[in-house]
Coordinates of C-alpha atoms and ligand atoms in Angstrom, one line a residue:
M1 CA -4.0 6.9 36.4
T2 CA -5.2 3.8 38.2
D3 CA -5.4 0.7 36.2
E4 CA -6.6 -2.9 36.7
P5 CA -4.7 -4.3 39.7
S6 CA -1.9 -6.5 38.5
S7 CA -2.5 -10.1 39.2
P8 CA 0.2 -12.8 39.7
P9 CA 1.5 -14.1 36.4
E10 CA -0.3 -17.1 35.2
A11 CA 0.0 -19.3 32.2
P12 CA -1.9 -17.8 29.2
R13 CA -5.2 -19.5 28.5
F14 CA -6.1 -19.9 24.9
P15 CA -8.0 -18.7 23.0
L16 CA -6.8 -15.3 24.1
Q17 CA -8.8 -12.1 24.1
S18 CA -7.7 -8.8 22.6
V19 CA -6.0 -6.2 24.9
R20 CA -8.5 -4.1 27.0
G21 CA -9.6 -0.9 25.3
V22 CA -8.8 -2.0 21.7
K23 CA -11.3 -3.1 19.1
D24 CA -11.3 -5.4 16.1
V25 CA -13.0 -3.9 13.0
L26 CA -14.9 -6.8 11.7
P27 CA -15.7 -7.6 8.1
A28 CA -19.3 -6.4 8.6
E29 CA -17.9 -3.0 9.7
T30 CA -15.1 -2.4 7.2
P31 CA -17.4 -1.2 4.3
A32 CA -18.4 1.8 6.5
W33 CA -14.7 2.5 7.3
R34 CA -13.7 2.2 3.7
H35 CA -16.5 4.4 2.5
L36 CA -15.5 7.1 5.0
E37 CA -11.9 6.9 4.0
A38 CA -12.7 7.0 0.3
V39 CA -14.9 10.1 0.8
C40 CA -12.1 11.8 2.7
R41 CA -9.4 10.9 0.2
G42 CA -11.5 12.1 -2.7
L43 CA -12.4 15.4 -1.1
F44 CA -8.9 16.1 0.3
A45 CA -7.4 15.5 -3.2
R46 CA -9.9 18.0 -4.6
Y47 CA -8.6 20.6 -2.1
G48 CA -5.0 19.9 -3.1
F49 CA -3.9 17.6 -0.2
A50 CA -1.5 14.7 -0.6
E51 CA -1.2 11.8 1.8
I52 CA 1.7 11.4 4.3
R53 CA 2.3 8.2 6.3
T54 CA 4.5 8.5 9.3
P55 CA 5.5 5.8 11.9
V56 CA 3.2 4.9 14.8
F57 CA 6.1 5.5 17.2
E58 CA 8.4 8.4 17.6
P59 CA 11.1 9.6 20.1
T60 CA 9.3 10.5 23.3
P61 CA 10.7 14.1 23.4
L62 CA 8.9 14.9 20.2
F63 CA 5.5 14.7 21.9
A64 CA 6.7 16.2 25.2
R65 CA 7.9 19.3 23.2
S66 CA 5.1 19.6 20.7
I67 CA 2.0 18.6 22.8
G68 CA 3.4 20.1 26.0
A69 CA 4.9 18.3 29.0
E70 CA 2.2 19.6 31.3
T71 CA -0.7 18.2 29.3
D72 CA -2.8 15.2 30.3
I73 CA -1.7 13.4 27.2
V74 CA 2.0 13.5 27.9
E75 CA 1.6 13.3 31.7
K76 CA -0.7 10.4 31.9
E77 CA -1.9 8.9 28.6
M78 CA 1.1 8.0 26.4
Y79 CA 2.3 4.5 25.8
T80 CA 6.0 5.2 26.5
F81 CA 8.7 2.5 26.7
L82 CA 12.4 2.0 26.4
D83 CA 13.4 0.0 23.4
K84 CA 16.3 -2.5 23.6
G85 CA 18.8 0.2 22.8
G86 CA 17.6 2.2 25.8
Q87 CA 15.9 5.0 23.8
S88 CA 12.6 6.3 25.1
L89 CA 9.9 5.8 22.4
S90 CA 6.2 6.6 22.5
L91 CA 3.3 5.3 20.4
R92 CA 1.8 8.4 18.8
P93 CA -1.1 9.9 20.8
E94 CA -1.9 12.2 17.8
G95 CA -0.8 12.8 14.3
T96 CA 0.5 16.4 14.0
A97 CA 3.8 16.0 15.8
G98 CA 5.0 13.2 13.5
V99 CA 3.9 15.1 10.4
I100 CA 5.9 18.2 11.5
R101 CA 8.9 16.1 12.4
A102 CA 8.8 14.6 8.9
Y103 CA 8.2 18.0 7.3
I104 CA 11.4 19.3 8.8
Q105 CA 13.5 16.2 8.4
H106 CA 12.8 15.8 4.7
G107 CA 13.0 19.5 3.8
L108 CA 9.4 19.8 2.7
Q109 CA 9.8 23.4 4.1
Q110 CA 11.3 24.3 0.7
D111 CA 7.8 24.4 -0.7
S112 CA 6.0 27.6 0.2
L113 CA 2.7 25.7 0.6
T114 CA 2.5 22.2 1.8
R115 CA -0.9 20.4 2.2
V116 CA -0.8 16.9 3.7
Y117 CA -3.4 14.5 5.2
Y118 CA -2.9 11.3 7.2
L119 CA -5.1 8.6 8.6
G120 CA -4.4 5.8 11.0
P121 CA -4.4 4.5 14.5
M122 CA -3.4 6.7 17.6
F123 CA -2.7 5.4 21.1
R124 CA -3.6 6.7 24.5
H125 CA -3.8 4.9 27.8
E126 CA -7.4 6.0 28.5
R127 CA -10.0 4.4 30.7
P128 CA -11.8 1.7 28.8
Q129 CA -14.5 1.7 31.5
A130 CA -15.5 5.2 30.3
G131 CA -16.0 3.8 26.8
R132 CA -12.7 5.2 25.5
L133 CA -10.4 3.3 23.2
R134 CA -6.7 2.9 23.7
Q135 CA -6.2 2.4 20.0
F136 CA -8.4 4.7 18.1
H137 CA -8.3 6.2 14.6
Q138 CA -7.9 9.7 13.4
I139 CA -8.0 11.3 10.0
G140 CA -6.3 14.7 9.9
L141 CA -4.6 17.2 7.8
E142 CA -2.1 20.1 8.0
V143 CA -1.6 23.2 5.9
L144 CA 1.9 24.6 6.3
G145 CA 3.0 27.9 4.8
P146 CA 0.6 30.8 4.5
A147 CA -0.6 32.4 7.7
A148 CA -3.6 34.1 6.0
P149 CA -7.0 33.8 7.7
A150 CA -8.2 32.5 4.3
V151 CA -6.4 29.3 5.0
D152 CA -8.4 28.8 8.2
V153 CA -11.6 29.4 6.3
E154 CA -10.6 26.9 3.6
V155 CA -9.9 24.2 6.2
L156 CA -13.2 24.8 7.9
T157 CA -15.0 24.8 4.5
L158 CA -13.4 21.5 3.7
L159 CA -14.7 20.0 6.9
A160 CA -18.2 21.3 6.2
D161 CA -18.0 19.8 2.8
L162 CA -16.8 16.5 4.3
F163 CA -19.7 16.2 6.7
A164 CA -22.1 17.0 3.9
A165 CA -20.6 14.4 1.6
L166 CA -21.0 11.8 4.4
G167 CA -24.6 12.8 5.1
V168 CA -23.7 13.9 8.7
T169 CA -26.0 16.7 9.8
G170 CA -26.6 18.7 13.0
L171 CA -23.0 19.4 13.9
T172 CA -22.0 22.7 15.4
L173 CA -18.8 24.6 14.6
E174 CA -17.4 26.2 17.8
L175 CA -14.7 28.8 17.2
N176 CA -12.4 30.8 19.4
A177 CA -9.3 33.0 19.1
I178 CA -6.7 31.9 21.6
G179 CA -4.0 34.5 20.9
C180 CA -0.4 34.4 20.1
P181 CA 3.0 34.8 21.8
D182 CA 2.4 38.6 21.7
C183 CA -0.9 38.7 23.6
R184 CA -1.3 35.4 25.4
P185 CA 1.4 35.8 28.1
A186 CA -0.2 39.0 29.4
Y187 CA -3.7 37.4 29.3
T188 CA -2.4 34.3 31.0
K189 CA -1.1 36.5 33.9
L190 CA -4.5 38.1 34.1
L191 CA -6.2 34.7 34.1
T192 CA -3.8 33.2 36.7
T193 CA -4.5 36.1 39.1
A194 CA -8.2 35.6 38.6
L195 CA -7.9 31.9 39.2
E196 CA -5.8 32.3 42.3
A197 CA -8.5 34.6 43.7
L198 CA -10.9 31.7 43.5
G199 CA -9.0 29.7 46.1
D200 CA -10.5 26.3 46.8
A201 CA -13.6 26.8 44.6
L202 CA -11.8 24.9 41.9
C203 CA -11.3 21.1 41.6
A204 CA -8.0 19.6 42.5
D205 CA -7.0 19.2 38.9
C206 CA -7.7 22.9 38.2
R207 CA -5.9 24.1 41.4
R208 CA -2.9 22.3 39.9
R209 CA -3.5 23.5 36.4
R210 CA -3.8 27.2 37.3
A211 CA -0.1 27.1 37.9
T212 CA 1.0 24.9 35.0
N213 CA -1.6 25.4 32.3
P214 CA -4.2 27.9 33.4
L215 CA -6.0 28.0 30.0
R216 CA -7.1 24.4 30.6
V217 CA -9.1 25.5 33.7
L218 CA -11.5 27.1 31.3
D219 CA -12.6 23.8 29.7
C220 CA -12.8 21.8 32.9
K221 CA -16.1 19.9 32.8
V222 CA -16.6 19.9 36.6
P223 CA -19.8 22.0 37.2
E224 CA -18.3 23.8 40.3
C225 CA -15.3 24.9 38.2
R226 CA -17.7 26.1 35.4
A227 CA -19.7 28.1 37.9
A228 CA -16.6 29.5 39.7
T229 CA -14.9 30.6 36.5
A230 CA -18.1 32.1 34.8
N231 CA -16.7 35.6 35.0
V232 CA -13.0 35.2 34.6
P233 CA -11.4 37.1 31.7
V234 CA -11.4 35.3 28.4
M235 CA -8.6 35.4 25.7
S236 CA -10.8 36.8 23.0
D237 CA -11.3 40.0 24.9
H238 CA -7.6 40.5 25.2
L239 CA -6.3 39.9 21.7
C240 CA -3.5 41.9 20.2
P241 CA -4.6 43.9 17.1
A242 CA -3.1 41.3 14.7
C243 CA -4.9 38.5 16.4
A244 CA -8.2 40.5 16.6
D245 CA -7.9 41.2 12.8
H246 CA -7.2 37.6 12.0
F247 CA -10.2 36.4 14.0
A248 CA -12.5 39.0 12.3
H249 CA -11.3 37.8 8.9
V250 CA -11.9 34.2 9.7
K251 CA -15.5 35.0 10.9
G252 CA -16.0 37.1 7.8
G253 CA -14.8 34.4 5.5
L254 CA -17.0 31.8 7.1
A255 CA -20.0 34.1 6.6
Q256 CA -19.1 34.5 2.9
V257 CA -19.1 30.7 2.3
G258 CA -22.3 30.4 4.4
I259 CA -20.9 28.3 7.3
A260 CA -22.5 29.1 10.6
H261 CA -20.4 29.1 13.8
V262 CA -20.8 29.9 17.4
H263 CA -18.0 31.8 19.3
N264 CA -17.1 29.7 22.3
P265 CA -14.7 31.9 24.4
R266 CA -13.9 28.9 26.7
L267 CA -12.7 26.7 23.9
V268 CA -8.9 26.4 24.5
R269 CA -8.0 22.9 23.1
G270 CA -5.8 20.6 25.1
L271 CA -2.5 21.1 23.4
D272 CA 0.0 23.8 24.0
Y273 CA 0.9 24.5 20.4
Y274 CA -2.3 26.2 19.2
T275 CA -2.3 29.9 18.3
R276 CA -5.0 32.2 17.1
T277 CA -7.7 30.0 15.6
A278 CA -9.1 27.1 17.6
F279 CA -12.1 25.1 16.6
E280 CA -14.2 22.1 17.3
W281 CA -17.1 20.5 15.5
T282 CA -19.4 19.0 18.1
A283 CA -22.4 16.7 17.8
P284 CA -25.3 17.0 20.2
D285 CA -26.0 13.2 20.2
L286 CA -22.6 12.1 21.5
G287 CA -22.9 13.0 25.1
A288 CA -19.8 14.1 27.1
Q289 CA -17.4 13.1 24.4
N290 CA -19.1 15.1 21.7
T291 CA -16.2 16.5 19.7
V292 CA -16.1 15.0 16.2
A293 CA -13.3 17.0 14.8
A294 CA -11.0 19.6 16.4
G295 CA -8.0 21.6 15.5
G296 CA -6.5 25.1 15.0
R297 CA -3.6 27.2 14.0
Y298 CA -0.1 26.5 15.3
D299 CA 2.1 29.2 14.0
R300 CA 5.0 28.4 16.4
L301 CA 5.1 24.6 16.3
V302 CA 7.5 24.1 13.3
E303 CA 10.0 26.5 15.0
D304 CA 9.5 24.8 18.4
L305 CA 10.5 21.5 16.8
G306 CA 13.6 22.9 15.3
G307 CA 12.5 23.9 11.8
K308 CA 12.5 27.4 10.2
P309 CA 9.5 29.5 11.3
R310 CA 6.5 28.4 9.3
P311 CA 2.9 28.9 10.3
G312 CA 0.5 26.0 10.1
I313 CA -3.1 24.9 10.7
G314 CA -4.7 21.5 10.9
F315 CA -7.3 19.3 12.4
A316 CA -7.9 15.8 13.4
L317 CA -11.2 13.9 13.4
G318 CA -12.1 10.8 15.4
V319 CA -13.0 8.1 13.0
E320 CA -15.0 6.0 15.5
R321 CA -17.0 9.0 16.6
L322 CA -17.7 10.2 13.1
L323 CA -18.7 6.7 11.9
S324 CA -21.3 6.5 14.7
L325 CA -23.0 9.5 13.1
C326 CA -22.7 8.4 9.4
P327 CA -25.7 6.7 7.7
A328 CA -24.7 3.2 6.6
P329 CA -23.2 3.1 3.1
P330 CA -25.0 1.0 0.5
A331 CA -24.3 -2.7 1.0
V332 CA -21.6 -4.3 -1.2
R333 CA -22.9 -7.2 -3.2
P334 CA -21.1 -9.6 -5.5
D335 CA -21.9 -9.3 -9.2
L336 CA -22.3 -13.0 -9.6
Y337 CA -22.5 -16.3 -7.7
A338 CA -21.4 -19.5 -9.5
V339 CA -23.4 -22.7 -8.9
F340 CA -22.1 -26.0 -10.4
L341 CA -22.9 -29.6 -10.0
G342 CA -20.1 -32.1 -10.0
A343 CA -16.4 -32.1 -10.7
E344 CA -16.7 -31.8 -14.5
A345 CA -18.9 -28.7 -14.2
E346 CA -16.5 -27.2 -11.8
A347 CA -13.6 -27.8 -14.2
Q348 CA -15.5 -26.1 -17.0
M349 CA -16.6 -23.2 -14.7
L350 CA -13.1 -22.3 -13.4
P351 CA -11.7 -20.5 -16.5
V352 CA -14.9 -18.6 -16.9
L353 CA -14.8 -17.4 -13.3
R354 CA -11.2 -16.4 -13.7
A355 CA -11.9 -14.4 -16.8
L356 CA -14.8 -12.7 -15.2
R357 CA -12.7 -11.7 -12.1
A358 CA -9.9 -10.5 -14.4
A359 CA -12.5 -8.4 -16.2
G360 CA -13.4 -6.7 -12.9
L361 CA -16.5 -8.6 -11.7
A362 CA -16.9 -9.6 -8.1
V363 CA -17.6 -13.3 -8.2
D364 CA -18.5 -15.5 -5.3
R365 CA -18.7 -19.3 -5.3
G366 CA -19.0 -22.4 -3.1
F367 CA -16.4 -25.1 -2.7
E368 CA -18.7 -28.1 -2.6
P369 CA -19.6 -29.2 -6.1
G370 CA -21.3 -32.2 -4.5
A371 CA -23.8 -30.0 -2.8
S372 CA -27.4 -30.1 -4.2
L373 CA -28.6 -27.4 -6.6
K374 CA -31.1 -26.3 -4.0
A375 CA -28.4 -25.9 -1.4
Q376 CA -26.2 -23.9 -3.7
L377 CA -29.0 -21.7 -4.9
K378 CA -29.8 -20.9 -1.3
R379 CA -26.2 -19.8 -0.8
A380 CA -26.4 -17.7 -4.0
N381 CA -29.5 -16.0 -2.6
R382 CA -27.8 -15.3 0.8
S383 CA -24.8 -13.8 -0.9
G384 CA -26.9 -11.1 -2.4
A385 CA -25.4 -11.6 -5.8
R386 CA -27.0 -9.7 -8.7
F387 CA -26.7 -12.7 -11.0
C388 CA -26.3 -16.5 -10.6
L389 CA -24.4 -18.6 -13.1
I390 CA -25.5 -22.2 -13.2
L391 CA -23.8 -25.2 -14.7
G392 CA -25.8 -28.4 -14.0
E393 CA -26.0 -31.7 -15.8
N394 CA -28.4 -30.5 -18.5
E395 CA -26.4 -27.4 -19.3
L396 CA -23.2 -29.5 -19.4
A397 CA -24.7 -31.8 -22.0
A398 CA -26.0 -28.8 -24.1
G399 CA -22.7 -26.9 -24.0
V400 CA -24.4 -23.8 -22.3
M401 CA -24.5 -22.1 -18.9
L402 CA -27.6 -20.6 -17.3
L403 CA -27.4 -17.0 -16.3
K404 CA -30.1 -16.1 -13.8
D405 CA -31.0 -12.5 -13.0
M406 CA -31.7 -12.6 -9.3
D407 CA -33.5 -9.2 -9.2
G408 CA -35.6 -9.7 -12.3
H409 CA -36.1 -13.4 -11.7
S410 CA -35.5 -14.0 -15.4
Q411 CA -32.9 -16.4 -16.9
R412 CA -31.2 -17.1 -20.2
E413 CA -28.8 -19.6 -21.7
V414 CA -25.4 -18.5 -22.8
P415 CA -23.1 -20.6 -25.0
R416 CA -20.2 -21.9 -23.0
A417 CA -17.6 -20.9 -25.6
S418 CA -18.4 -17.2 -25.3
A419 CA -19.7 -17.3 -21.7
A420 CA -17.3 -14.8 -20.1
E421 CA -17.9 -12.2 -22.8
T422 CA -21.6 -12.5 -22.8
I423 CA -21.9 -12.6 -19.0
R424 CA -19.7 -9.6 -18.6
A425 CA -21.8 -7.6 -21.0
A426 CA -25.0 -8.7 -19.3
V427 CA -23.7 -7.8 -15.8
R428 CA -22.4 -4.5 -16.9
G429 CA -25.6 -3.7 -18.7
A430 CA -27.7 -4.5 -15.6
Ligands
ZN501 ZN1 -1.9 38.1 19.4
ZN502 ZN1 -11.8 21.8 37.4

C-alpha cells in the first residue's frame, strides 16, 4: 500500500490536527450514536445477548491465524508494531478474533450456548482518499454452541428487527452457502482449474489470488474479472449433503419469519474462517462500499484458535455506514433553563437547581448573573429548554420564582420554599 510520502521531520506546529483517516465524533453527532447504541443494546438483550469488552490490541498471530495470513486485512491493512518488550501486537481490525480468544481463555466454552455482543473502534490502514476511515466502529455479535440452521435464522431475524427499530429501510439481504471442510477443498480445486484456464483475463490481484485465496476472485470488483468469471463453478452448486441441507433450512426458516433474501452465489466474504452460511446486508444508496452488516458461520474457528471444537456464527455492522442511513433521532432538550439576576438570586437558585438535577431533571444555566434578563432569556430560548425558571429582583422580594412554560407561553409563580417540589411536578406533568 502506498502512503503519503514521508517528509523530513519538522517541529510540530500547534494547534495540531488529528491523524489522517480518523474522525472526531462531535457533540452534535453523539446523540445519533447513543441512540443507535441504545437500540442495539436493548434489542440484543431481548435476544439473550450479553456484552463483552475485549482489548483494542491483541498478539498479531491471533489475527494472522483467524482472519487468514493471505487476506488483504492481514497482508496490508493491520496496524502492527513491536512493543517495548519486542512482542508483535496489532490493533484489532475486526472484533471476532478477540472475542473467540477471550471465550477460550476464560473457559466460556463450558456453557453450551454463549451469546455475546461487542461494540467499539476497529483499525485498518485504509486509504483515506477513498473515504475510508482508519479508525472506524463496529457493532457485532457471536453465537457459540449450537450448529443448527435455526441459529442462523435467529441472527438474521435479529438484524432485520434492528434495521426496523432504527427506521432503516430498503436494505437487501444477500445470502450464500460457502461450504465446509468436507466440500470446499474439492470445489476450490475445481475453481482454481477454471481460473487458471482464464490466463491473463484476470487482474493482477486475482492472478495472485487464484493461487492463494481463489474464492476471493469471485468478489473482485474489477469489471473484466467479473466478465471473465461469469461462468466459473460456484460453491453453492457443489455443496456436500450436510451443507446443502443446512442452506435449505436457513432459506426455509427465513421464509417462515417473512424475511426476503437474494441468493448471491458470488458472495464469499473476505475472511478465511467462514463456513456454510455467509451473508451481507447491502444498501443501494451507499455506492461501492454498500455493505452495512456482514457475517456468517465459522464452525472451525474456535478449534483453529486452540479451543475445543465449537461451531459459531456472527456478524459485524459498520456504525458509520449504518448511521448514514438512520433518520435523525429526536433532539435532546433540557427540561429547564435557569435565569437569575444578581449574586443574591444566584445564591438562592443554586440549591433548587441541585435538587432538580438530583431528581433527574436536565437543567441548563448561564454563568453570568450580571447579564440582562433579555440576554439570559435569549439563551434560554436557544437552549431549547421546555421550561424557564426566572429569579429576578421582583421575585426575590416576593419570595417566589417564576416558572415559564416555553412551549405553552404561560407562566406561574412558585413559592421559593417548595420550589424544587413544585417545579419537578410541573415538568414531569408537562
Ligand atoms: Zn459441506
Ligand atoms: Zn480481479
